[in-house]
CSV table of C-alpha atoms and ligand atoms in Angstrom, one decimal:
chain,number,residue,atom,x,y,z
A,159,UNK,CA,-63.3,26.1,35.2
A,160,UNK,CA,-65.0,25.6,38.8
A,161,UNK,CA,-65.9,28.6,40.9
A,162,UNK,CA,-63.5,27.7,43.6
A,163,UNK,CA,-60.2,27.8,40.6
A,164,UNK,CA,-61.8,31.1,39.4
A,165,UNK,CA,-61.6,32.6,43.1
A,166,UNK,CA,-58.1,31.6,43.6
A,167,UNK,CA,-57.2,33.2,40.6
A,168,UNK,CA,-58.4,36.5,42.0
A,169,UNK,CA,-57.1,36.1,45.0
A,170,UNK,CA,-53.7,35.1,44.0
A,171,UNK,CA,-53.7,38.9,42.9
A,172,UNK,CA,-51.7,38.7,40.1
A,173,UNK,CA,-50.1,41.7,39.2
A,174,UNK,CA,-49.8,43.4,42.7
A,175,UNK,CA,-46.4,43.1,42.9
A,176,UNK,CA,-46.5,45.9,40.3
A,177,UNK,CA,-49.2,47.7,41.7
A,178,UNK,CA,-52.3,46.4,39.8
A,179,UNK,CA,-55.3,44.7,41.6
A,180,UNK,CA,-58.4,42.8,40.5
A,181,UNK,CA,-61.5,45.0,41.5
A,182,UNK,CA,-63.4,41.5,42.0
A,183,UNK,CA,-62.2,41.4,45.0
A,184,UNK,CA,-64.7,44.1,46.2
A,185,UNK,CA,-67.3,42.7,44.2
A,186,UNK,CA,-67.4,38.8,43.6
A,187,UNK,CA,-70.5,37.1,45.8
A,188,UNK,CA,-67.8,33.9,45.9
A,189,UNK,CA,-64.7,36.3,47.2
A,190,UNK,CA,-67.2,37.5,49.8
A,191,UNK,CA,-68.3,34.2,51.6
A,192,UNK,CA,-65.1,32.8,51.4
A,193,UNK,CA,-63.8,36.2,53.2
A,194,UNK,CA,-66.2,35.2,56.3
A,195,UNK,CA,-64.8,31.6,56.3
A,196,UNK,CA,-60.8,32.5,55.8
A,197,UNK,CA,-61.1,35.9,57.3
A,198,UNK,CA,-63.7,36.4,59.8
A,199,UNK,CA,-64.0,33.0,61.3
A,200,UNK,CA,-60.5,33.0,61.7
A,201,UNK,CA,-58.7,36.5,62.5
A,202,UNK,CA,-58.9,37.8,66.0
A,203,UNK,CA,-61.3,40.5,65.7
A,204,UNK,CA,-62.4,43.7,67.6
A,205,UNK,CA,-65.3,43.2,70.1
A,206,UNK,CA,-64.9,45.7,72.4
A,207,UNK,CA,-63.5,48.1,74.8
A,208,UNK,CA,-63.3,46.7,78.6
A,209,UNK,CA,-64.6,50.0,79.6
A,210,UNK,CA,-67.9,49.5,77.7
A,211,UNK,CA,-69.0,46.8,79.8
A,212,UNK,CA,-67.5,48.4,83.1
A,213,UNK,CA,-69.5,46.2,85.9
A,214,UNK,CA,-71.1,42.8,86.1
A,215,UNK,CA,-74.4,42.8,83.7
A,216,UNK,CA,-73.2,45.1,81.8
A,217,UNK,CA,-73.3,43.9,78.1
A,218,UNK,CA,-73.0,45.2,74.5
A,219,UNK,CA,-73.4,43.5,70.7
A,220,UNK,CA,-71.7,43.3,67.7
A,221,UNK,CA,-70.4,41.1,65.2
A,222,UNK,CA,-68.0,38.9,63.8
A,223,UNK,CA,-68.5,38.7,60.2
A,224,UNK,CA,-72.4,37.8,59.7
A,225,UNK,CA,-72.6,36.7,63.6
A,226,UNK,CA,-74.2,38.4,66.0
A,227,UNK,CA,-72.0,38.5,69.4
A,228,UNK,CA,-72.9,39.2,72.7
A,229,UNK,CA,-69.9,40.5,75.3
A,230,UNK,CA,-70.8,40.5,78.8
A,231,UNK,CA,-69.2,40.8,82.1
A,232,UNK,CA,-70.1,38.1,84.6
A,233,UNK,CA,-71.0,37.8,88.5
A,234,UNK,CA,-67.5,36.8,88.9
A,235,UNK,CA,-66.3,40.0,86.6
A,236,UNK,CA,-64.7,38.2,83.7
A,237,UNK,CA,-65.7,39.2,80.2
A,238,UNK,CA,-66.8,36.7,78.3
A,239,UNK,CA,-68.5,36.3,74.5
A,240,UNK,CA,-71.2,34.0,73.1
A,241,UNK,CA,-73.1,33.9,70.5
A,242,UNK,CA,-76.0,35.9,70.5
A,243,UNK,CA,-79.0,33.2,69.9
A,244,UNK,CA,-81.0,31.0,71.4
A,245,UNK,CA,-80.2,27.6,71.2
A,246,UNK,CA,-83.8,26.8,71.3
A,247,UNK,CA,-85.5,27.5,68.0
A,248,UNK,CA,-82.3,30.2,67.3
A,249,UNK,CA,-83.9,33.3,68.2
A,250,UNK,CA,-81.9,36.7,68.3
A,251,UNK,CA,-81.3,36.3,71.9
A,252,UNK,CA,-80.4,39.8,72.8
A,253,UNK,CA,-81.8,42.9,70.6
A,254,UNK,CA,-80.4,46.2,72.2
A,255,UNK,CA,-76.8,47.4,71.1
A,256,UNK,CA,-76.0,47.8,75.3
A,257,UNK,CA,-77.7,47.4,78.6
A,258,UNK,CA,-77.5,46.3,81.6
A,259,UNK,CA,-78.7,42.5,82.6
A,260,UNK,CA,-79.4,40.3,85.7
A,261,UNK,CA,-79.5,37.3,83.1
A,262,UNK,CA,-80.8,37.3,79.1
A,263,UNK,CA,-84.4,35.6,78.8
A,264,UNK,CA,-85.0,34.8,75.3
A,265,UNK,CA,-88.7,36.6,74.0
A,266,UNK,CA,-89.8,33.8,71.7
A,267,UNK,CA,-90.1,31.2,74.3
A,268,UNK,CA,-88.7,32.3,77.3
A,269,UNK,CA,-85.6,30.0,78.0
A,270,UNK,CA,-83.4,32.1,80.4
A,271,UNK,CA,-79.2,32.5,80.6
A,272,UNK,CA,-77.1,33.4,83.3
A,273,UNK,CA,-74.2,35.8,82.3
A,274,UNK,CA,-72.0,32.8,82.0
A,275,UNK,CA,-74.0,31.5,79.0
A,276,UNK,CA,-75.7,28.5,81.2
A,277,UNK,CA,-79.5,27.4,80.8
A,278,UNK,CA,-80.9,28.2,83.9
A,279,UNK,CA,-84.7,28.1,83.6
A,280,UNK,CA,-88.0,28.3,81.3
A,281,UNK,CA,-90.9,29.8,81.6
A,282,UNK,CA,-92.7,26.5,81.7
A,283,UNK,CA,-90.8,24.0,83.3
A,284,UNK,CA,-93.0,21.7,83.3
A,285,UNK,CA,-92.4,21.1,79.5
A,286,UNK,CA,-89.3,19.5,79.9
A,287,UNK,CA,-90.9,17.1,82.7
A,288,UNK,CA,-92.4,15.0,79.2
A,289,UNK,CA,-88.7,14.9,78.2
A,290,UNK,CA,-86.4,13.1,80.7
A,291,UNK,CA,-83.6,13.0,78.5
A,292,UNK,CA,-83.2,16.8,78.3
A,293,UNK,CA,-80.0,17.8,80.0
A,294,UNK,CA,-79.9,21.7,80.3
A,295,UNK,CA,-76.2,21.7,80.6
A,296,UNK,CA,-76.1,20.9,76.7
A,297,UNK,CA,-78.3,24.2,76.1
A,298,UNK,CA,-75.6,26.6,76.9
A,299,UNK,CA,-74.9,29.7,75.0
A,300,UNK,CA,-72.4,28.8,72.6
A,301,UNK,CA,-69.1,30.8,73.3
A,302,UNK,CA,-66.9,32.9,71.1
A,303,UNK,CA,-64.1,30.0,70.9
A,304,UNK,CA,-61.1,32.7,72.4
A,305,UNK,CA,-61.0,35.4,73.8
A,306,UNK,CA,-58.6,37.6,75.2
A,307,UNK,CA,-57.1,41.1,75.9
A,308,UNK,CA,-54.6,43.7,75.1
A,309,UNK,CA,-54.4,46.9,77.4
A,310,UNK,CA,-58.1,47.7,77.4
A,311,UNK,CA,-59.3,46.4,74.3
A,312,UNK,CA,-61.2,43.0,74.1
A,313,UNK,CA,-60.8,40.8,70.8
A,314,UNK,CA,-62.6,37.4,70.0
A,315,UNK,CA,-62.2,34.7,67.3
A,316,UNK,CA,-64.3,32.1,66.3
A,317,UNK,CA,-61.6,29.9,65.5
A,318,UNK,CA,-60.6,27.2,68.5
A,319,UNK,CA,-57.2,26.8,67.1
A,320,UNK,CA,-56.1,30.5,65.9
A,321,UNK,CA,-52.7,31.1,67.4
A,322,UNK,CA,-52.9,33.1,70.6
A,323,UNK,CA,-53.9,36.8,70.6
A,324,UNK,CA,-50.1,38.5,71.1
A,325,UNK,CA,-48.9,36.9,68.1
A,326,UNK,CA,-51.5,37.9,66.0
A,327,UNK,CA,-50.8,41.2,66.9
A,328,UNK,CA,-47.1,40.7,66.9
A,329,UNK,CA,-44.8,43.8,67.9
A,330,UNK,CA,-47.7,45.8,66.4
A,331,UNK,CA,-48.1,46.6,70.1
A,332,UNK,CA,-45.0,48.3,70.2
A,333,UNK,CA,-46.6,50.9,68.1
A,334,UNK,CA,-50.6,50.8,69.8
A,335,UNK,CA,-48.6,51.4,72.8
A,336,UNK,CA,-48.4,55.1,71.5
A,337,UNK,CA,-52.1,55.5,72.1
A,338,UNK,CA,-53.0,52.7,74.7
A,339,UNK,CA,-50.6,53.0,77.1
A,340,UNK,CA,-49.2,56.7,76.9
A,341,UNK,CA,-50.5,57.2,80.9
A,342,UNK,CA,-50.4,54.8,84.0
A,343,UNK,CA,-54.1,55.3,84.2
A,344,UNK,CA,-55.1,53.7,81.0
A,345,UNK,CA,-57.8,54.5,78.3
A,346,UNK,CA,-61.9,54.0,77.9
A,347,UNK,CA,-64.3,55.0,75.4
A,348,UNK,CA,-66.3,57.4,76.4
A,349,UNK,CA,-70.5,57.7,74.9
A,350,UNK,CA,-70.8,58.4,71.3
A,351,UNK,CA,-70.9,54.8,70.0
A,352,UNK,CA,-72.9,55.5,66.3
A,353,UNK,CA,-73.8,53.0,63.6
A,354,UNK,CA,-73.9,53.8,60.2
A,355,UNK,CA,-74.8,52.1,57.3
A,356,UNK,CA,-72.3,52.6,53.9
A,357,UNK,CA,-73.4,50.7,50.4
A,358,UNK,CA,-69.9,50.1,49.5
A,359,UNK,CA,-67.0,46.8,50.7
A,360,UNK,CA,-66.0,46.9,54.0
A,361,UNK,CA,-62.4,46.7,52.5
A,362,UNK,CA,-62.9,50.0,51.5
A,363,UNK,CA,-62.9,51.6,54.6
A,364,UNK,CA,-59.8,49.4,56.1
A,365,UNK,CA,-57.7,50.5,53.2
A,366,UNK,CA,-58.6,54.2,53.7
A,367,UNK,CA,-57.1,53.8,57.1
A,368,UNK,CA,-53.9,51.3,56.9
A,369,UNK,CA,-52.2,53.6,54.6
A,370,UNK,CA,-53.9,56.1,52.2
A,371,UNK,CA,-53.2,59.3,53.5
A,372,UNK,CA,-52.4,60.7,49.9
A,373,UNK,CA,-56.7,60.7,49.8
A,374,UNK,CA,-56.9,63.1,52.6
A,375,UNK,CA,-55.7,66.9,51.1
A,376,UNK,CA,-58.2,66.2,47.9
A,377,UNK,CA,-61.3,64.7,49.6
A,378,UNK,CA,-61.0,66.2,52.7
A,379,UNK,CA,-60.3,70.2,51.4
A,380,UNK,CA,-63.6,71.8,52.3
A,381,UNK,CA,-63.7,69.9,55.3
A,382,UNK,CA,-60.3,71.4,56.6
A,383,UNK,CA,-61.1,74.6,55.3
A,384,UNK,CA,-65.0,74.6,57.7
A,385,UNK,CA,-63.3,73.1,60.4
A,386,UNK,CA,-59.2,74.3,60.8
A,387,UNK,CA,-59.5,77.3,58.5
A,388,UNK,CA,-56.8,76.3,56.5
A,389,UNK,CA,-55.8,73.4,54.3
A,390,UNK,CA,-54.8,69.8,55.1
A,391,UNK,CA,-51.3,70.0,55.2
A,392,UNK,CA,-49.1,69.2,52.1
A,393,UNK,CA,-47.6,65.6,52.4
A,394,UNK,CA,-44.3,64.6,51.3
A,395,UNK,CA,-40.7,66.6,51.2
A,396,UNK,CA,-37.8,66.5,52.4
A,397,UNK,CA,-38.8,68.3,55.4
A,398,UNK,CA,-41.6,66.2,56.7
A,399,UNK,CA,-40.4,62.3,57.5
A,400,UNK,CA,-43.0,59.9,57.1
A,401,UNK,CA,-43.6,56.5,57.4
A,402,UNK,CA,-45.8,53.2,56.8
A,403,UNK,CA,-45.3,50.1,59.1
A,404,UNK,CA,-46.5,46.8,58.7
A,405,UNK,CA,-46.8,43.6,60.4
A,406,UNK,CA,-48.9,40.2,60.1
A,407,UNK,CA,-51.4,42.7,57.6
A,408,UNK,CA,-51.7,45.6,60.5
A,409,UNK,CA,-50.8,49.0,59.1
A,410,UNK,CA,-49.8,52.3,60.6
A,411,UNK,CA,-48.9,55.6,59.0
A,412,UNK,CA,-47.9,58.8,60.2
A,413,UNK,CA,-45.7,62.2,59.5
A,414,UNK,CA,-43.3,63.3,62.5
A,415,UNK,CA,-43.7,66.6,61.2
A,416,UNK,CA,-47.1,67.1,62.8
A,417,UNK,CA,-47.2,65.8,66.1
A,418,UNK,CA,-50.2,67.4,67.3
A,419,UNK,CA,-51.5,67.3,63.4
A,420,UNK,CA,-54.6,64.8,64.2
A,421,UNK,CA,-55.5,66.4,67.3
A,422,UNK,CA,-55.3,69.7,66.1
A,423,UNK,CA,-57.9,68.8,63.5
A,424,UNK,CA,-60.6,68.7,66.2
A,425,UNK,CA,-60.0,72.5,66.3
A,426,UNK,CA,-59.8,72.3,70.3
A,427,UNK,CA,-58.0,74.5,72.5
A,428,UNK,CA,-58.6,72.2,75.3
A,429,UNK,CA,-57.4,68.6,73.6
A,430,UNK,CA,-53.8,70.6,72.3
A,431,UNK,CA,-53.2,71.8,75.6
A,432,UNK,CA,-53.7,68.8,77.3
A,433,UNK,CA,-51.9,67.0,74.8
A,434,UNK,CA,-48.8,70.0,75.0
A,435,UNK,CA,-49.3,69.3,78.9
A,436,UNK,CA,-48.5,65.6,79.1
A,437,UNK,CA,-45.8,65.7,75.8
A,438,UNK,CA,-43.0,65.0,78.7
A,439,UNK,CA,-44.8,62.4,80.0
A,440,UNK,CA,-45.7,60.5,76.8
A,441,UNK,CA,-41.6,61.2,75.8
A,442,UNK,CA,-41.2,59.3,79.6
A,443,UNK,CA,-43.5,56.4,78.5
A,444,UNK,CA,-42.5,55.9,74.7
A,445,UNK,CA,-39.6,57.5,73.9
A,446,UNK,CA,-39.2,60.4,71.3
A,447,UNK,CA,-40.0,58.7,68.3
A,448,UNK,CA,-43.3,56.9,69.4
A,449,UNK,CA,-44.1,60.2,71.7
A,450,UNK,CA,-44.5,61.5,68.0
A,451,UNK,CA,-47.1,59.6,67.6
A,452,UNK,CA,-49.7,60.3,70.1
A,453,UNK,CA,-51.3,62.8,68.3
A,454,UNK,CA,-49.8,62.9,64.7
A,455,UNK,CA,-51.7,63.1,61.1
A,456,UNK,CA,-52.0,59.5,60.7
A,457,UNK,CA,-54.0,56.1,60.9
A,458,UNK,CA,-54.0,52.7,61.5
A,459,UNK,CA,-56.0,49.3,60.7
A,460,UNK,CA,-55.4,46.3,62.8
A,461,UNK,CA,-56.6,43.5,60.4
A,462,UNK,CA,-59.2,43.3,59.1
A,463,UNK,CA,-61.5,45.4,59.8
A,464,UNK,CA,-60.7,47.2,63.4
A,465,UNK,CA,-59.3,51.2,62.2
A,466,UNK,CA,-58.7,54.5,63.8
A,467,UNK,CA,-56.7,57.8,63.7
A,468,UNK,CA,-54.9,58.9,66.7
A,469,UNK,CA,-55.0,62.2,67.3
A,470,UNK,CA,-58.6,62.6,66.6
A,471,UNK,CA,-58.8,59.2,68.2
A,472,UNK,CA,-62.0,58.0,66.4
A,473,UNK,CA,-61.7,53.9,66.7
A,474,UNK,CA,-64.0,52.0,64.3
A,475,UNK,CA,-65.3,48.7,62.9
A,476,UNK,CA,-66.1,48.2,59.2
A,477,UNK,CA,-68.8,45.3,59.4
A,478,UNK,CA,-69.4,43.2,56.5
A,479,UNK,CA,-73.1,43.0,55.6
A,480,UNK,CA,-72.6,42.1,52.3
A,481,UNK,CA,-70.5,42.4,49.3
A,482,UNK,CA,-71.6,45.8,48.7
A,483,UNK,CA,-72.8,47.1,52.4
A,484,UNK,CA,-70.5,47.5,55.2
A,485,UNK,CA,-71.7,48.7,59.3
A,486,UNK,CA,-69.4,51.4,60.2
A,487,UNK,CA,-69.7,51.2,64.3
A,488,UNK,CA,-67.4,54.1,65.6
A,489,UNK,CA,-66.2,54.7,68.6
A,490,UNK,CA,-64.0,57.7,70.6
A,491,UNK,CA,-60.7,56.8,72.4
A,492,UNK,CA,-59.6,59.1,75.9
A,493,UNK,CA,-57.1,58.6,78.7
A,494,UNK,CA,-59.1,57.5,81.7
A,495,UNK,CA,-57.0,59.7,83.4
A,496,UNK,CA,-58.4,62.9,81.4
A,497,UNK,CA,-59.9,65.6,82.9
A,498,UNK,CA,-64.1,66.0,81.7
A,499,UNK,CA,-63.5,69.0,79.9
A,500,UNK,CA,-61.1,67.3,77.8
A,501,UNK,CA,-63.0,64.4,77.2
A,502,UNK,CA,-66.0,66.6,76.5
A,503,UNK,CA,-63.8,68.2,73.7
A,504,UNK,CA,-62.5,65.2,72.3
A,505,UNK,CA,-66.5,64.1,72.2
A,506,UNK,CA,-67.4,67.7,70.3
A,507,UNK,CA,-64.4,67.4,68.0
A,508,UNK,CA,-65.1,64.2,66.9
A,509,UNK,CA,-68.9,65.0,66.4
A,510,UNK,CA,-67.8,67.9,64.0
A,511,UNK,CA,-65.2,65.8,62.1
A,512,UNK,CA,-65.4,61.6,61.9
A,513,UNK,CA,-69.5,61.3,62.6
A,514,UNK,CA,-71.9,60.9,59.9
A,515,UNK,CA,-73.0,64.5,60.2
A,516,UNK,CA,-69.2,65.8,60.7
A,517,UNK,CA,-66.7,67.7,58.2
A,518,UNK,CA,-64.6,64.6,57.3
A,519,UNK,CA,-67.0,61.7,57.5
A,520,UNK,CA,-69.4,62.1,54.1
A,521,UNK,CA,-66.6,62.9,52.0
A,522,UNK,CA,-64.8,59.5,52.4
A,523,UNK,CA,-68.4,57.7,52.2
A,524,UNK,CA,-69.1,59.2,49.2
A,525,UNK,CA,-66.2,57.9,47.6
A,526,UNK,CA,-66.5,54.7,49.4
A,527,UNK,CA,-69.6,54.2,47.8
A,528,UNK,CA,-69.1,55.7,44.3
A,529,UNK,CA,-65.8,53.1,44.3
A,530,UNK,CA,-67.9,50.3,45.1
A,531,UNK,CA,-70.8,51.2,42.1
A,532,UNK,CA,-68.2,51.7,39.9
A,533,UNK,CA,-66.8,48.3,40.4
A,534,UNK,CA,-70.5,47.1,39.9
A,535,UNK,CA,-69.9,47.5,36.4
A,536,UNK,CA,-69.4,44.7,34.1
A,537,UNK,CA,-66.9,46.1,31.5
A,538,UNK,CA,-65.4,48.3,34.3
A,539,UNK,CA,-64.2,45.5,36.1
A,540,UNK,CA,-62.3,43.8,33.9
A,541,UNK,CA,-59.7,46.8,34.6
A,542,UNK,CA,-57.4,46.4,37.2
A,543,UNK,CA,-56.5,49.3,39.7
A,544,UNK,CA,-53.1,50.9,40.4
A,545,UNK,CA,-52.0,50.7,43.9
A,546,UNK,CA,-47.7,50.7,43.2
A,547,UNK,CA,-47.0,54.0,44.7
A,548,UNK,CA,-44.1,54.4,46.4
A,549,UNK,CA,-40.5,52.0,47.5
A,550,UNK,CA,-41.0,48.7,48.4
A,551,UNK,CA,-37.8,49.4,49.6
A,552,UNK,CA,-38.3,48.2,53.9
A,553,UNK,CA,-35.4,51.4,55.4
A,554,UNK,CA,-34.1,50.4,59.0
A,555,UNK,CA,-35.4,52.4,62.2
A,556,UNK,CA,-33.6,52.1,65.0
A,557,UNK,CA,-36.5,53.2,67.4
A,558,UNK,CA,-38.5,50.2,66.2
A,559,UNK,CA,-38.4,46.5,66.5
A,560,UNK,CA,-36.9,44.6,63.7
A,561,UNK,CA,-40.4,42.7,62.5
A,562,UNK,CA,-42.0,45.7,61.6
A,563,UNK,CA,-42.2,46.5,57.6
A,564,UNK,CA,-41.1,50.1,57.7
A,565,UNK,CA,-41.2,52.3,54.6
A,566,UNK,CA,-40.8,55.6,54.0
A,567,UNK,CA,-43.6,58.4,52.7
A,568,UNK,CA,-47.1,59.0,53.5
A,569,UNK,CA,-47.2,59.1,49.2
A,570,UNK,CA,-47.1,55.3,48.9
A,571,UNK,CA,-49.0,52.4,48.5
A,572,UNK,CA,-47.0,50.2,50.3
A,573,UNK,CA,-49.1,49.3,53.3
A,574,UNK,CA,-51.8,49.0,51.1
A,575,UNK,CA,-50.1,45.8,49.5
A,576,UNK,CA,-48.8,44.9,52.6
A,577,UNK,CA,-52.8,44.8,53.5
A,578,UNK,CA,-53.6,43.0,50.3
A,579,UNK,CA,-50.2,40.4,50.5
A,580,UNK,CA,-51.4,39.3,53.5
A,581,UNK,CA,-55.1,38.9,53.0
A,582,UNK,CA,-54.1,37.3,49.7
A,583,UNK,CA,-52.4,34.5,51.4
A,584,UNK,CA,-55.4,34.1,53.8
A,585,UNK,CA,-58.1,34.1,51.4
A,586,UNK,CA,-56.0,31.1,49.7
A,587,UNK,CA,-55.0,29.3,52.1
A,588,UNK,CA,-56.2,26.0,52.9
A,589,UNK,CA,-59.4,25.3,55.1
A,590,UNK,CA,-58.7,25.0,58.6
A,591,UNK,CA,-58.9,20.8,60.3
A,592,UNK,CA,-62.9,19.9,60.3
A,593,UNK,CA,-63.5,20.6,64.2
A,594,UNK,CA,-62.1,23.7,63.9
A,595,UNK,CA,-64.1,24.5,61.0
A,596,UNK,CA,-67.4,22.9,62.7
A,597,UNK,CA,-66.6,25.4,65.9
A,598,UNK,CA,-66.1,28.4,63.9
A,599,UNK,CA,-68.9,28.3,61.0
A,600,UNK,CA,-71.4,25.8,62.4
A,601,UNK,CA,-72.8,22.5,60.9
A,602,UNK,CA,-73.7,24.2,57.5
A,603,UNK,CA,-69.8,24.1,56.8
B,776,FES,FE1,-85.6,31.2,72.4
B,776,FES,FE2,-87.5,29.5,71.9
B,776,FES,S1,-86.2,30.5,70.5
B,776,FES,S2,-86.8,30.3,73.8
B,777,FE,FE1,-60.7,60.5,54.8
């Protein structure tokens, strides 16, 4: 059997319609580089907030998948993403995570770029002079193939002919909304970008967050206890509606009975009063059922890698650097509008809670990582995992649009199939036309 017919067997993930799934797909070298072809050359994926390149020069890097990225707002204030190498001999163009720049000069050889990605000089021109057919206008930067925007958050993909960036997202909007768009003056992240290196699948972490909440009472119960004084609250019952939405492989879930629950984990004064302070308004914005949301015990991936929990409103990025090591780049969400203090608390809290020296952060990494030695094991992966909690049963709610898969209970695995239905059919489906393909992966493809 070829390697490619023993992949789609894996990936057809047989058996997850009753809740079992093959661990190789955390594991498998093969699964892994055919996730950056189907998944990361191809999804719409996180690259930044618009307030972290505020002003022309102003630049930051990341990635998409294995590539390195460079986002940068130009002379003419647009944001725009390239690439970050030299087309020359393919140096790392630009080293540092952010800065501020007139123009990138490369340091191998000194080949210089405007912020619009052109050639505009080297540091001998002369050399060029023994080479008459050199045309600088092929020597570009080459540019992220789309990008585009959605209320202050910047996304990229590397694929020419991915459908446009709102129907990716579909009417998960409707439900972002709650945190991007719950005051006329918008949002930013404010300083405390940290990267940290994990030695488990970057799946791992994107799972944790579209819909695993039952984790949270048992990892997180010291954690609680340090930072709230009491325990995480019991999920489930009759008196606490929950929920899990879905749509296009996005995932959201949350308890109404909470509705300052995430914040309140922060164990700040001044985030729950300004949060009490502006409930009206958020009602105003929403409506009562997404107001709910705000600040509730909950979380939320946008596929496939892009997670956060509002409330706390810690955004991150689980970056593939291999089948077994993952980039966690995390980030802090605030209303513009918010007064310093405020966004000083929502700093502190999040330094005590989701940082690699907080409550809450280690615990889940620990058990990220032990997950992905575990699966490292030869025997032990011939054992599938359980992940059938909960209805399949989709209930009706009237306060949200009809695309949205919504299930009831925090105790369920549903948008964690939801996750894996949908990256399933990615992961097999066929390879995108050749150009496309050439654009998004390179020659090598
Ligand atoms: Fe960049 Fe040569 S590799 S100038
Ligand atoms: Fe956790």
């Amino acid at each position: 059997m070829s390697e490619a017919s023993d992949l789609n067997e894996i990936l057809a993930l047989e058996g997850l319609s009753n809740g079992r799934l093959d661990r190789n797909i955390f594991h498998h070298p093969g699964i892994y580089e055919r996730e950056m072809k189907n998944i990361f050359a191809r999804c719409w994926l996180f690259l930044a907030h618009e307030s972290q390149v505020p002003e022309p020069g102003r630049f930051r890097t990341t990635l998409m998948g294995q590539d390195s990225v460079v986002v940068v707002r130009g002379d003419d204030n647009q944001i725009r993403a390239f690439l970050n190498t030299c087309p020359h001999r393919g140096n790392l163009l630009v080293g540092p995570q952010r800065g501020r720049a007139k123009s990138f000069i490369c340091p191998y050889h000194r080949w210089s770029f405007n912020l619009a990605g052109e050639l505009t000089g080297t540091h001998e021109r002369h050399a060029f002079d023994c080479s008459p057919d050199f045309d600088p206008s092929n020597f570009g930067l080459v540019p992220v193939a789309q990008v585009d925007f959605y209320k202050g958050l910047v996304f990229g993909t590397l694929d020419p002919a991915a459908p446009p960036l709102k129907s990716y997202l579909g009417d998960f909007t409707f439900l972002l909304d709650a945190i991007l768009d719950n005051d006329p003056g918008g949002t930013e992240f404010i300083p405390m970008p940290v990267r940290s290196v994990i030695k488990c699948n970057w799946k791992e972490g994107a799972l944790n967050f579209v819909g695993d909440a039952l984790h949270a009472q048992p990892t997180h119960v010291a954690g609680a206890r340090a930072m709230m004084r009491r325990q995480v609250p019991q999920l489930g019952g009759q008196d606490n509606p929950s929920y899990q939405a879905m749509a296009n492989g996005h995932g959201w879930e949350w308890s109404e009975r909470y509705p300052l629950g995430g914040a309140a984990t922060l164990n700040s004064p001044a985030v729950l009063q300004y949060l009490k302070e502006h409930q009206k308004q958020f009602e105003e914005r929403l409506g009562p059922e997404r107001s709910k949301m705000v600040a509730a015990i909950s979380s939320a991936n946008i596929f496939p890698n892009f997670s956060f929990a509002p409330g706390i409103n810690t955004f991150r990025v689980w970056h593939p650097r291999g089948p077994g090591i993952t980039m966690l780049e995390t980030f802090i969400l605030v209303n513009r509008n918010a007064p310093p203090e405020v966004k000083a608390a929502w700093r502190r809290g999040n330094q005590r809670t989701f940082s690699p020296t907080g409550a809450f952060e280690p615990d889940d990494v620990s058990l990220f990582q032990g997950v992905t030695r575990s699966h490292q094991g030869r025997a032990t992966r011939s054992h599938r995992l359980y992940c059938g909690l909960g209805s399949r049963e989709r209930v009706a709610h009237p306060a949200f649009p009809e695309s949205l898969r919504i299930t009831e209970g925090q105790i369920s695995d549903a948008n964690t199939r939801g996750y894996l239905e949908h990256y399933s059919q990615l992961m097999t489906a066929p390879s995108p036309p050749k150009d496309a393909r050439d654009h998004a992966a390179g020659d090598a493809e």
